Each structure stands twice: as structure tokens, then as C-alpha cells.
Amino acid sequence: MEGATQIRQARSQDLEQLLHLEELCFNEESFSRQQLRYLSTRAKADFLLTEEAGEITAFIVLLKRKNSSGLRIYSLAVSPRHRGKGLARLLLAEAGKRAQTYGISYLTLEVSAFNEPAVCLYKQQGFEVFGERPAYYKNGSKALLMRKKVG
Ligand SMILES: CC(C)(COP(=O)(O)OP(=O)(O)OC[C@H]1O[C@@H](n2cnc3c(N)ncnc32)[C@H](O)[C@@H]1OP(=O)(O)O)[C@@H](O)C(=O)NCCC(=O)NCCS
């Protein structure tokens, strides 16, 4: 499955499907149409997705920041119908490759401590917790700051 799946950059025509996927995955903390449009056109962002038979199955947004040693994973979402088959792992591997291409040594991210699938995913993929932000999300959960060395 992973081997056959293609990753490509998001385009403006993808916006409606991305918005739908975003709402399915993130409920009250989802990006708006404007935020998604901005991210998909922003020069300092990589907005990458996977697609199967015309259906967008997953996406990842990576942010480069000036003078930062980290490439930030700003969002990662997999369609509920396509979970458990390695798509998140595939997109994280691509993020690691991009970081190395940019000469960046870390992947970084923030994740809710309540988001067990995501925390398990990141730990399994070699990310470590290096900080916390208390009561960071609307549901009161703290954010875990995680990073992985790639370079
Ligand atoms: C978290 C999420 C991205 C995982 O995507 P996925 O494509 O299903 O994950 P993968 O199939 O690549 O799983 C890779 C590893 O992650 C871990 N993992 C994934 N889902 C898990 C779950 N529900 N429970 C525990 N571990 C899980 C496993 O270790 C898995 O390895 P394995 O298949 O060998 O057991 C997906 O559930 C999702 O989109 N959730 C909603 C959005 C979200 O929370 N995004 C992250 C915000 S920071």
C-alpha cells in the first residue's frame, strides 16, 4: 500500500476535499477554508497529500521558519476510512526527507496529550517529548511539544 501511494503538492482545486477532510478529522479546532487556502499557497509551507482514485486520503502541512533548526508539522490528517494502513507513516517519512533536503535537522510538532492515536504514532515514529503547554486546547488538554532528529 505505502509503496504504491503517490504524494503530491496540494492545488487550489483540492480545497473543497481538503476542507471536508479537515472537518472530519478535527471537529472544533479545524482550519477554515481561508486558512487552508493560505497554507496551500504560502511559499514557506509544504502542503502535501495522498490520493486514491481521485479521493484525497491524507495530508500533511509543513512549515519552514527563518533561522529555525526545525521543520514544523503544522497539521497531519488521514481520512477515517483510510486509517491504519500506513498513510501517516508515509507522510512523516516524506517530511523527514524534505527536512534533510532543506538542511533542517529536526521535525517538530505540537499534539494534544488527549490524542492517543497521534501520540502513539509520533512515539512509534521516533519523536520525543521536549516540552509542554498546559491547558493549550479548547478541551483543556495540554499540548505536548515533540521533535525528532532527522539530519
Ligand atoms: C493519528 C493519525 C494521523 C494516524 O494516521 P494513520 O494513517 O491511521 O496511521 P498509520 O497507519 O500510518 O500508523 C502508523 C503507526 O501509528 C500508530 N497508530 C496509528 N493509529 C493508532 C491508534 N488509533 N492507536 C494507537 N496507535 C496508532 C501505530 O503505532 C501505527 O503503527 P502499526 O500500524 O505498525 O501499529 C489519524 O488517526 C488521524 O488523522 N487522526 C485525526 C487527526 C489527528 O489527530 N492528527 C494529528 C494531529 S497532531
PDB file of C-alpha atoms and ligand atoms in Angstrom:
ATOM      1  CA  MET A   1       0.000   0.000   0.000  1.00  0.00           C
ATOM      2  CA  GLU A   2       2.607   2.543   1.116  1.00  0.00           C
ATOM      3  CA  GLY A   3       4.848   1.759  -1.829  1.00  0.00           C
ATOM      4  CA  ALA A   4       2.092   2.366  -4.377  1.00  0.00           C
ATOM      5  CA  THR A   5       0.729   5.588  -2.896  1.00  0.00           C
ATOM      6  CA  GLN A   6       1.816   8.808  -4.585  1.00  0.00           C
ATOM      7  CA  ILE A   7       2.407  12.029  -2.678  1.00  0.00           C
ATOM      8  CA  ARG A   8       1.826  15.352  -4.381  1.00  0.00           C
ATOM      9  CA  GLN A   9       1.589  19.050  -3.568  1.00  0.00           C
ATOM     10  CA  ALA A  10      -1.927  20.381  -2.878  1.00  0.00           C
ATOM     11  CA  ARG A  11      -3.505  22.576  -5.590  1.00  0.00           C
ATOM     12  CA  SER A  12      -6.292  25.144  -5.431  1.00  0.00           C
ATOM     13  CA  GLN A  13      -8.741  22.610  -6.963  1.00  0.00           C
ATOM     14  CA  ASP A  14      -8.222  20.383  -3.891  1.00  0.00           C
ATOM     15  CA  LEU A  15      -9.607  22.948  -1.469  1.00  0.00           C
ATOM     16  CA  GLU A  16     -13.158  21.561  -1.098  1.00  0.00           C
ATOM     17  CA  GLN A  17     -11.981  17.995  -0.482  1.00  0.00           C
ATOM     18  CA  LEU A  18      -9.312  19.209   1.941  1.00  0.00           C
ATOM     19  CA  LEU A  19     -11.885  21.236   3.855  1.00  0.00           C
ATOM     20  CA  HIS A  20     -14.144  18.181   4.106  1.00  0.00           C
ATOM     21  CA  LEU A  21     -11.280  16.008   5.341  1.00  0.00           C
ATOM     22  CA  GLU A  22     -10.188  18.686   7.808  1.00  0.00           C
ATOM     23  CA  GLU A  23     -13.702  18.895   9.290  1.00  0.00           C
ATOM     24  CA  LEU A  24     -13.985  15.111   9.519  1.00  0.00           C
ATOM     25  CA  CYS A  25     -10.677  14.896  11.380  1.00  0.00           C
ATOM     26  CA  PHE A  26     -10.570  17.948  13.652  1.00  0.00           C
ATOM     27  CA  ASN A  27     -14.101  18.980  14.772  1.00  0.00           C
ATOM     28  CA  GLU A  28     -13.972  22.272  16.661  1.00  0.00           C
ATOM     29  CA  GLU A  29     -10.270  23.032  16.049  1.00  0.00           C
ATOM     30  CA  SER A  30     -10.322  22.597  12.277  1.00  0.00           C
ATOM     31  CA  PHE A  31      -8.824  25.064   9.789  1.00  0.00           C
ATOM     32  CA  SER A  32     -11.235  27.303   7.900  1.00  0.00           C
ATOM     33  CA  ARG A  33     -11.374  27.491   4.088  1.00  0.00           C
ATOM     34  CA  GLN A  34      -9.333  30.735   4.238  1.00  0.00           C
ATOM     35  CA  GLN A  35      -6.650  29.162   6.417  1.00  0.00           C
ATOM     36  CA  LEU A  36      -6.393  26.135   4.108  1.00  0.00           C
ATOM     37  CA  ARG A  37      -6.191  28.370   1.036  1.00  0.00           C
ATOM     38  CA  TYR A  38      -3.479  30.461   2.659  1.00  0.00           C
ATOM     39  CA  LEU A  39      -1.458  27.407   3.680  1.00  0.00           C
ATOM     40  CA  SER A  40      -1.737  25.813   0.250  1.00  0.00           C
ATOM     41  CA  THR A  41      -0.365  28.943  -1.446  1.00  0.00           C
ATOM     42  CA  ARG A  42       2.182  30.011   1.156  1.00  0.00           C
ATOM     43  CA  ALA A  43       5.770  29.823  -0.081  1.00  0.00           C
ATOM     44  CA  LYS A  44       7.129  28.721   3.276  1.00  0.00           C
ATOM     45  CA  ALA A  45       4.667  25.818   3.585  1.00  0.00           C
ATOM     46  CA  ASP A  46       4.705  22.371   2.004  1.00  0.00           C
ATOM     47  CA  PHE A  47       1.121  21.158   1.724  1.00  0.00           C
ATOM     48  CA  LEU A  48       1.334  17.530   0.650  1.00  0.00           C
ATOM     49  CA  LEU A  49      -1.391  14.970   0.131  1.00  0.00           C
ATOM     50  CA  THR A  50      -2.101  11.398  -0.901  1.00  0.00           C
ATOM     51  CA  GLU A  51      -4.854  10.473  -3.311  1.00  0.00           C
ATOM     52  CA  GLU A  52      -6.592   7.274  -4.355  1.00  0.00           C
ATOM     53  CA  ALA A  53      -8.877   7.169  -7.389  1.00  0.00           C
ATOM     54  CA  GLY A  54      -9.477  10.913  -7.166  1.00  0.00           C
ATOM     55  CA  GLU A  55     -10.166  10.872  -3.420  1.00  0.00           C
ATOM     56  CA  ILE A  56      -7.794  12.762  -1.124  1.00  0.00           C
ATOM     57  CA  THR A  57      -6.959  10.258   1.601  1.00  0.00           C
ATOM     58  CA  ALA A  58      -4.487  12.178   3.790  1.00  0.00           C
ATOM     59  CA  PHE A  59      -2.492  15.379   4.031  1.00  0.00           C
ATOM     60  CA  ILE A  60       0.375  16.971   5.914  1.00  0.00           C
ATOM     61  CA  VAL A  61       1.327  20.646   6.235  1.00  0.00           C
ATOM     62  CA  LEU A  62       4.974  21.507   6.931  1.00  0.00           C
ATOM     63  CA  LEU A  63       6.147  24.988   7.896  1.00  0.00           C
ATOM     64  CA  LYS A  64       9.661  26.310   7.425  1.00  0.00           C
ATOM     65  CA  ARG A  65      10.645  29.119   9.739  1.00  0.00           C
ATOM     66  CA  LYS A  66      13.513  31.512   9.280  1.00  0.00           C
ATOM     67  CA  ASN A  67      16.565  30.696  11.393  1.00  0.00           C
ATOM     68  CA  SER A  68      14.885  27.633  12.856  1.00  0.00           C
ATOM     69  CA  SER A  69      16.539  24.237  13.108  1.00  0.00           C
ATOM     70  CA  GLY A  70      13.082  22.603  12.995  1.00  0.00           C
ATOM     71  CA  LEU A  71      10.623  21.853  10.198  1.00  0.00           C
ATOM     72  CA  ARG A  72       7.243  22.124  11.889  1.00  0.00           C
ATOM     73  CA  ILE A  73       4.493  19.602  11.228  1.00  0.00           C
ATOM     74  CA  TYR A  74       1.589  22.021  11.388  1.00  0.00           C
ATOM     75  CA  SER A  75      -1.140  19.540  10.535  1.00  0.00           C
ATOM     76  CA  LEU A  76      -1.495  15.854   9.707  1.00  0.00           C
ATOM     77  CA  ALA A  77      -4.791  14.158   8.935  1.00  0.00           C
ATOM     78  CA  VAL A  78      -5.839  10.820   7.464  1.00  0.00           C
ATOM     79  CA  SER A  79      -9.364  10.121   6.252  1.00  0.00           C
ATOM     80  CA  PRO A  80     -11.163   7.883   8.787  1.00  0.00           C
ATOM     81  CA  ARG A  81     -11.836   5.324   6.002  1.00  0.00           C
ATOM     82  CA  HIS A  82      -8.115   5.089   5.210  1.00  0.00           C
ATOM     83  CA  ARG A  83      -6.556   4.903   8.658  1.00  0.00           C
ATOM     84  CA  GLY A  84      -4.390   2.061   9.868  1.00  0.00           C
ATOM     85  CA  LYS A  85      -2.694   1.407   6.553  1.00  0.00           C
ATOM     86  CA  GLY A  86       0.445   3.464   6.917  1.00  0.00           C
ATOM     87  CA  LEU A  87      -0.521   6.785   5.310  1.00  0.00           C
ATOM     88  CA  ALA A  88       0.557   8.897   8.298  1.00  0.00           C
ATOM     89  CA  ARG A  89       3.839   6.968   8.469  1.00  0.00           C
ATOM     90  CA  LEU A  90       4.356   7.584   4.748  1.00  0.00           C
ATOM     91  CA  LEU A  91       3.743  11.354   5.052  1.00  0.00           C
ATOM     92  CA  LEU A  92       6.027  11.595   8.104  1.00  0.00           C
ATOM     93  CA  ALA A  93       8.775   9.818   6.159  1.00  0.00           C
ATOM     94  CA  GLU A  94       8.324  12.375   3.359  1.00  0.00           C
ATOM     95  CA  ALA A  95       8.525  15.198   5.931  1.00  0.00           C
ATOM     96  CA  GLY A  96      11.835  13.752   7.156  1.00  0.00           C
ATOM     97  CA  LYS A  97      13.197  13.633   3.586  1.00  0.00           C
ATOM     98  CA  ARG A  98      12.145  17.248   2.957  1.00  0.00           C
ATOM     99  CA  ALA A  99      13.786  18.410   6.187  1.00  0.00           C
ATOM    100  CA  GLN A 100      17.041  16.795   5.107  1.00  0.00           C
ATOM    101  CA  THR A 101      16.771  18.417   1.668  1.00  0.00           C
ATOM    102  CA  TYR A 102      16.337  21.810   3.339  1.00  0.00           C
ATOM    103  CA  GLY A 103      19.295  21.157   5.658  1.00  0.00           C
ATOM    104  CA  ILE A 104      16.980  21.177   8.695  1.00  0.00           C
ATOM    105  CA  SER A 105      17.873  18.775  11.489  1.00  0.00           C
ATOM    106  CA  TYR A 106      14.579  18.342  13.368  1.00  0.00           C
ATOM    107  CA  LEU A 107      10.921  17.674  12.728  1.00  0.00           C
ATOM    108  CA  THR A 108       8.825  19.384  15.425  1.00  0.00           C
ATOM    109  CA  LEU A 109       5.128  19.381  16.311  1.00  0.00           C
ATOM    110  CA  GLU A 110       2.504  20.062  18.959  1.00  0.00           C
ATOM    111  CA  VAL A 111      -0.091  17.463  19.831  1.00  0.00           C
ATOM    112  CA  SER A 112      -2.859  17.229  22.397  1.00  0.00           C
ATOM    113  CA  ALA A 113      -1.952  14.889  25.242  1.00  0.00           C
ATOM    114  CA  PHE A 114      -5.531  13.505  24.885  1.00  0.00           C
ATOM    115  CA  ASN A 115      -4.939  12.492  21.259  1.00  0.00           C
ATOM    116  CA  GLU A 116      -3.805   8.951  21.929  1.00  0.00           C
ATOM    117  CA  PRO A 117      -3.610   7.695  18.322  1.00  0.00           C
ATOM    118  CA  ALA A 118      -1.448  10.655  17.313  1.00  0.00           C
ATOM    119  CA  VAL A 119       0.804  10.493  20.393  1.00  0.00           C
ATOM    120  CA  CYS A 120       1.286   6.735  19.767  1.00  0.00           C
ATOM    121  CA  LEU A 121       2.030   7.408  16.108  1.00  0.00           C
ATOM    122  CA  TYR A 122       4.663  10.044  16.844  1.00  0.00           C
ATOM    123  CA  LYS A 123       6.356   7.976  19.580  1.00  0.00           C
ATOM    124  CA  GLN A 124       6.398   4.948  17.304  1.00  0.00           C
ATOM    125  CA  GLN A 125       7.996   7.098  14.611  1.00  0.00           C
ATOM    126  CA  GLY A 126      10.803   8.187  16.937  1.00  0.00           C
ATOM    127  CA  PHE A 127       9.532  11.565  18.210  1.00  0.00           C
ATOM    128  CA  GLU A 128      10.331  12.574  21.795  1.00  0.00           C
ATOM    129  CA  VAL A 129       8.531  14.970  24.118  1.00  0.00           C
ATOM    130  CA  PHE A 130      10.722  18.008  24.895  1.00  0.00           C
ATOM    131  CA  GLY A 131       8.154  20.378  26.450  1.00  0.00           C
ATOM    132  CA  GLU A 132       4.514  21.019  27.307  1.00  0.00           C
ATOM    133  CA  ARG A 133       1.979  23.843  27.129  1.00  0.00           C
ATOM    134  CA  PRO A 134      -0.645  23.495  29.868  1.00  0.00           C
ATOM    135  CA  ALA A 135      -4.370  23.841  29.004  1.00  0.00           C
ATOM    136  CA  TYR A 136      -3.497  24.684  25.407  1.00  0.00           C
ATOM    137  CA  TYR A 137      -6.511  23.286  23.528  1.00  0.00           C
ATOM    138  CA  LYS A 138     -10.198  24.206  23.727  1.00  0.00           C
ATOM    139  CA  ASN A 139     -10.962  20.945  25.553  1.00  0.00           C
ATOM    140  CA  GLY A 140      -8.473  21.920  28.284  1.00  0.00           C
ATOM    141  CA  SER A 141      -5.823  19.384  27.346  1.00  0.00           C
ATOM    142  CA  LYS A 142      -2.163  20.266  27.404  1.00  0.00           C
ATOM    143  CA  ALA A 143      -0.028  20.325  24.279  1.00  0.00           C
ATOM    144  CA  LEU A 144       2.986  18.058  24.098  1.00  0.00           C
ATOM    145  CA  LEU A 145       5.900  19.536  22.157  1.00  0.00           C
ATOM    146  CA  MET A 146       7.625  16.737  20.284  1.00  0.00           C
ATOM    147  CA  ARG A 147      10.601  16.507  17.985  1.00  0.00           C
ATOM    148  CA  LYS A 148      12.642  14.008  16.024  1.00  0.00           C
ATOM    149  CA  LYS A 149      16.179  14.378  14.766  1.00  0.00           C
ATOM    150  CA  VAL A 150      16.418  13.728  11.058  1.00  0.00           C
ATOM    151  CA  GLY A 151      19.749  15.159   9.973  1.00  0.00           C
TER     152      GLY A 151
HETATM  153  C1  LIG B   1      -3.273   9.970  14.040  1.00  0.00           C
HETATM  154  C2  LIG B   1      -3.491   9.636  12.559  1.00  0.00           C
HETATM  155  C3  LIG B   1      -2.825  10.726  11.713  1.00  0.00           C
HETATM  156  C4  LIG B   1      -2.844   8.272  12.246  1.00  0.00           C
HETATM  157  O1  LIG B   1      -2.951   8.020  10.837  1.00  0.00           O
HETATM  158  P1  LIG B   1      -2.852   6.534  10.204  1.00  0.00           P
HETATM  159  O2  LIG B   1      -2.609   6.672   8.749  1.00  0.00           O
HETATM  160  O3  LIG B   1      -4.018   5.731  10.621  1.00  0.00           O
HETATM  161  O4  LIG B   1      -1.548   5.971  10.922  1.00  0.00           O
HETATM  162  P2  LIG B   1      -0.600   4.798  10.346  1.00  0.00           P
HETATM  163  O5  LIG B   1      -1.452   3.752   9.729  1.00  0.00           O
HETATM  164  O6  LIG B   1       0.474   5.388   9.499  1.00  0.00           O
HETATM  165  O7  LIG B   1       0.014   4.220  11.702  1.00  0.00           O
HETATM  166  C5  LIG B   1       1.405   4.221  11.992  1.00  0.00           C
HETATM  167  C6  LIG B   1       1.587   3.860  13.464  1.00  0.00           C
HETATM  168  O8  LIG B   1       0.953   4.837  14.310  1.00  0.00           O
HETATM  169  C7  LIG B   1       0.387   4.209  15.467  1.00  0.00           C
HETATM  170  N1  LIG B   1      -1.072   4.398  15.439  1.00  0.00           N
HETATM  171  C8  LIG B   1      -1.841   4.838  14.401  1.00  0.00           C
HETATM  172  N2  LIG B   1      -3.136   4.887  14.774  1.00  0.00           N
HETATM  173  C9  LIG B   1      -3.181   4.477  16.067  1.00  0.00           C
HETATM  174  C10 LIG B   1      -4.243   4.297  17.003  1.00  0.00           C
HETATM  175  N3  LIG B   1      -5.525   4.563  16.689  1.00  0.00           N
HETATM  176  N4  LIG B   1      -3.930   3.853  18.252  1.00  0.00           N
HETATM  177  C11 LIG B   1      -2.651   3.576  18.594  1.00  0.00           C
HETATM  178  N5  LIG B   1      -1.603   3.718  17.735  1.00  0.00           N
HETATM  179  C12 LIG B   1      -1.869   4.167  16.499  1.00  0.00           C
HETATM  180  C13 LIG B   1       0.723   2.731  15.360  1.00  0.00           C
HETATM  181  O9  LIG B   1       1.922   2.528  16.068  1.00  0.00           O
HETATM  182  C14 LIG B   1       0.940   2.541  13.861  1.00  0.00           C
HETATM  183  O10 LIG B   1       1.835   1.509  13.578  1.00  0.00           O
HETATM  184  P3  LIG B   1       1.288  -0.006  13.300  1.00  0.00           P
HETATM  185  O11 LIG B   1       0.318   0.120  12.174  1.00  0.00           O
HETATM  186  O12 LIG B   1       2.518  -0.742  12.953  1.00  0.00           O
HETATM  187  O13 LIG B   1       0.624  -0.430  14.565  1.00  0.00           O
HETATM  188  C15 LIG B   1      -5.016   9.527  12.227  1.00  0.00           C
HETATM  189  O14 LIG B   1      -5.636   8.728  13.199  1.00  0.00           O
HETATM  190  C16 LIG B   1      -5.740  10.858  12.156  1.00  0.00           C
HETATM  191  O15 LIG B   1      -5.799  11.501  11.101  1.00  0.00           O
HETATM  192  N6  LIG B   1      -6.325  11.295  13.279  1.00  0.00           N
HETATM  193  C17 LIG B   1      -7.127  12.549  13.319  1.00  0.00           C
HETATM  194  C18 LIG B   1      -6.281  13.763  13.059  1.00  0.00           C
HETATM  195  C19 LIG B   1      -5.134  13.889  14.061  1.00  0.00           C
HETATM  196  O16 LIG B   1      -5.294  13.642  15.240  1.00  0.00           O
HETATM  197  N7  LIG B   1      -3.954  14.281  13.534  1.00  0.00           N
HETATM  198  C20 LIG B   1      -2.783  14.507  14.335  1.00  0.00           C
HETATM  199  C21 LIG B   1      -2.819  15.885  14.911  1.00  0.00           C
HETATM  200  S1  LIG B   1      -1.317  16.310  15.726  1.00  0.00           S
END
